[in-house]
Amino acid sequence: MTAISTAYQQSTVQPPTSLPFDERQAPAVRLYPLSNYTFGTKEGQPEEDPSVKERLRRLEEHYEQHGMRRTCEAVLVCHEHNHPHVLMLQIANAFFKLPGDYIPHSSDEIEGFKARLNERLAPPPTSSLSTRDTPAEADWNVTDTLAVWWRPNFETFMYPYLPAHVTRPKECKKLYLIQLPKSKVLSVPKNMKLLAVPLFELYDNTQRYGPQLSGIPHYLSRYRWEFVDEEGNVVAWTPGAAVDVRVKTKVLAGDGMDGMVE
């Protein structure tokens, strides 16, 4: 046996043990493989505003009529090769955004948010895909608020805090963690692409994704992940707590995302 092939054998030497390091942590979040999900397309959804200038103008009109705009976006996490991936939309092969949008001024926050997610990602009622989900799978499990961003003025800049001199912010955007079920059907507008972006690609990559999206690995670092295979077995997890199964790695096929995963 050559030295190269020997190097790839699994070591029989166990790592040294250490005391538990799992105090004051959020509950573990179970991630299912990307291949568990079904993806389709539906009619395109053109952006409401042809330019940033028009978007800010419409924001000003909204503020004059209804006050501060409330915007909700979803952080949908699954796994590929036992590494967390975030599902996000890409428009015109350039612009990245999370699923979600501003909610109507008269809507309840969570119900309005779920309605926006259905507009973006739910299959059309006439589609054969719409009957594949159970009622629980068709719903959105809004688990936790990950981040809050503020727009102080009618400008493009948003901040992860409200400046002390600002008493009337123009927009508040919340990023929510959505706990994906074991399986789910998602339909993407034809003029967009749905990408599964690994955390290491987002981290510290403000040039490509901007400060809000590149900050997602920071928001998610408080969670422990349990990675589940297609049969529902926990096969790997992030360190921090004991799990009663042996760690092993499984490479997922992910055929359902051909042409959609970056």
C-alpha positions in Angstrom: 0.0 0.0 0.0 1.4 3.4 -1.0 1.9 6.3 1.4 -0.7 8.3 -0.5 -3.4 5.7 -0.2 -2.5 5.2 3.5 -3.0 8.9 4.2 -6.6 8.7 3.1 -7.5 5.8 5.5 -9.6 6.7 8.5 -7.4 7.1 11.6 -8.0 4.6 14.5 -6.6 7.1 17.0 -9.5 8.8 18.9 -9.2 12.5 19.6 -8.6 13.6 23.2 -11.7 14.1 25.2 -12.7 17.4 26.7 -15.3 18.8 29.1 -18.7 19.8 27.6 -18.8 23.2 25.9 -22.5 23.6 25.4 -23.8 26.0 28.0 -26.4 28.8 27.1 -26.7 27.7 23.5 -29.8 27.9 21.4 -31.5 24.5 20.7 -30.0 22.5 17.9 -31.5 23.1 14.4 -31.9 20.0 12.2 -30.9 20.5 8.6 -32.2 18.2 5.8 -30.3 17.6 2.6 -30.8 19.7 -0.5 -31.9 16.6 -2.4 -35.0 16.2 -0.1 -36.5 19.3 -1.7 -38.4 19.6 -5.0 -37.9 22.7 -7.2 -40.0 24.0 -10.0 -40.7 27.2 -11.9 -43.7 29.5 -12.3 -44.6 32.7 -14.1 -42.1 35.5 -13.8 -42.4 38.2 -11.2 -40.9 41.4 -12.5 -39.5 43.8 -10.0 -42.0 46.6 -9.0 -39.4 49.3 -9.5 -37.2 49.7 -12.6 -34.5 51.5 -10.7 -33.3 52.3 -7.2 -34.5 55.9 -7.6 -38.1 54.6 -8.3 -37.9 52.3 -5.3 -36.9 55.1 -3.0 -39.6 57.3 -4.4 -42.2 54.6 -3.7 -40.8 54.2 -0.2 -41.4 57.9 0.4 -45.0 57.6 -0.8 -45.5 54.7 1.5 -44.1 56.6 4.5 -46.3 59.6 3.8 -49.4 57.4 3.7 -48.7 54.6 6.2 -45.5 55.4 8.2 -42.5 53.1 8.4 -42.3 50.3 5.9 -42.0 46.8 7.4 -39.9 44.3 5.4 -39.4 40.6 6.2 -36.9 38.2 4.6 -36.3 34.5 5.1 -33.1 32.7 5.8 -33.8 29.1 4.6 -31.1 26.7 5.5 -30.5 23.1 4.3 -27.3 21.2 3.9 -25.1 19.8 1.1 -22.1 17.7 2.0 -22.8 18.3 5.7 -22.3 22.1 5.4 -25.1 24.7 5.8 -26.3 26.3 2.6 -28.7 29.3 2.4 -31.3 29.5 -0.3 -31.4 32.8 -2.0 -32.7 34.4 -5.2 -30.6 35.8 -8.0 -32.1 38.3 -10.4 -30.6 39.1 -13.8 -27.6 36.9 -13.0 -26.3 39.7 -10.8 -28.5 40.8 -7.9 -28.9 38.6 -4.8 -31.7 38.7 -2.4 -33.4 36.6 0.2 -37.0 35.5 -0.3 -39.5 37.9 1.1 -40.5 41.6 0.7 -42.2 44.4 2.4 -45.6 43.5 3.9 -48.8 45.5 3.5 -49.3 48.2 6.1 -52.5 46.5 7.3 -51.2 43.0 7.6 -50.1 41.1 10.7 -46.3 40.7 10.7 -46.0 36.9 10.5 -49.1 36.2 8.4 -48.1 39.0 6.0 -44.6 37.5 5.8 -45.9 34.0 5.1 -48.1 35.4 2.3 -45.1 37.1 0.8 -43.1 33.8 0.9 -46.0 32.0 -0.8 -46.0 34.6 -3.5 -42.3 34.1 -4.1 -41.8 30.4 -3.6 -45.0 28.4 -3.3 -46.1 26.4 -6.4 -49.1 27.8 -8.2 -52.5 26.3 -7.1 -52.9 24.9 -10.6 -49.6 23.1 -10.6 -49.3 19.4 -10.0 -46.5 20.3 -7.5 -49.0 22.1 -5.2 -50.5 18.8 -4.0 -47.2 17.2 -3.0 -46.8 19.0 0.3 -48.7 18.0 3.4 -50.4 21.0 5.3 -47.4 21.1 7.7 -44.9 21.1 4.9 -46.8 23.8 3.0 -46.7 26.1 6.0 -43.7 28.2 6.9 -42.1 27.7 10.4 -40.9 31.1 11.3 -38.4 30.1 14.0 -36.4 33.1 15.2 -35.4 36.7 14.4 -31.8 36.7 13.2 -31.2 40.4 12.5 -32.9 43.8 12.3 -31.8 46.4 9.8 -32.9 50.1 9.7 -33.2 52.6 7.0 -32.9 56.1 8.6 -33.6 58.1 5.5 -34.9 57.8 1.9 -31.5 56.5 0.9 -30.0 53.1 0.0 -28.0 52.8 3.2 -29.3 50.5 6.0 -27.7 49.9 9.4 -27.9 47.0 11.9 -28.7 49.5 14.6 -30.9 52.6 14.8 -28.7 55.8 14.9 -29.2 57.8 18.1 -30.4 60.9 16.2 -33.0 59.0 14.2 -36.5 59.0 15.7 -38.5 58.3 12.6 -36.9 55.5 10.6 -38.3 55.0 7.1 -38.0 51.2 6.9 -37.3 48.3 9.3 -36.2 45.0 7.8 -36.2 41.8 9.8 -34.3 38.6 8.8 -36.0 35.4 10.1 -34.7 31.9 10.4 -37.2 29.5 8.7 -37.0 25.9 9.9 -37.4 23.9 6.7 -39.4 20.6 7.1 -38.1 17.2 6.0 -39.4 17.9 2.5 -40.9 20.8 0.7 -41.9 21.9 -2.8 -40.5 25.3 -3.9 -41.4 27.1 -7.2 -39.2 30.0 -8.4 -40.4 32.8 -10.8 -38.9 32.2 -14.3 -37.1 35.5 -14.2 -35.1 34.5 -11.1 -32.7 31.7 -10.1 -32.7 29.9 -6.8 -29.2 29.3 -5.4 -28.0 27.3 -2.5 -25.0 29.3 -1.3 -22.7 27.8 1.4 -21.8 29.8 4.4 -18.2 29.9 3.6 -19.0 31.6 0.3 -21.1 34.3 2.1 -18.7 34.9 4.9 -16.8 38.2 4.7 -17.9 38.6 1.0 -19.5 42.0 1.1 -18.1 42.9 -2.3 -20.4 40.2 -3.9 -23.3 39.9 -1.5 -23.4 43.2 0.4 -23.3 43.6 4.2 -26.7 42.1 5.0 -26.2 38.8 3.2 -22.5 38.4 4.0 -23.4 38.8 7.7 -25.6 35.7 7.7 -22.8 33.3 8.9 -22.4 35.6 11.9 -26.2 35.5 12.6 -26.2 31.7 12.3 -23.1 31.0 14.4 -25.2 30.8 17.6 -26.9 27.6 16.5 -25.7 24.0 16.6 -26.6 22.0 13.5 -27.7 18.4 13.1 -27.2 17.2 9.6 -29.7 14.6 8.5 -29.5 12.2 5.6 -32.3 11.3 3.1 -33.5 8.5 5.5 -33.8 10.9 8.4 -30.7 9.7 10.3 -28.4 12.2 12.0 -25.0 11.7 10.3 -23.0 14.7 11.5 -23.3 17.7 13.7 -21.4 20.8 14.8 -19.3 20.3 18.0 -20.7 21.4 21.3 -23.0 18.7 22.5 -23.0 14.9 22.6 -25.0 12.9 20.0 -25.7 9.2 20.3 -24.6 8.2 16.8 -21.2 8.0 15.1 -20.2 10.8 12.8 -20.0 9.9 9.1 -20.1 11.9 6.0 -22.4 11.3 3.0 -22.1 13.1 -0.3 -25.6 14.1 -1.6 -26.6 13.9 -5.2 -28.7 17.0 -5.4 -30.0 16.2 -8.9 -33.1 18.3 -8.4 -31.0 21.5 -8.4 -29.3 21.0 -11.8 -28.7 24.4 -13.3 -29.9 26.2 -10.1 -27.1 25.7 -7.6 -24.2 28.0 -7.9 
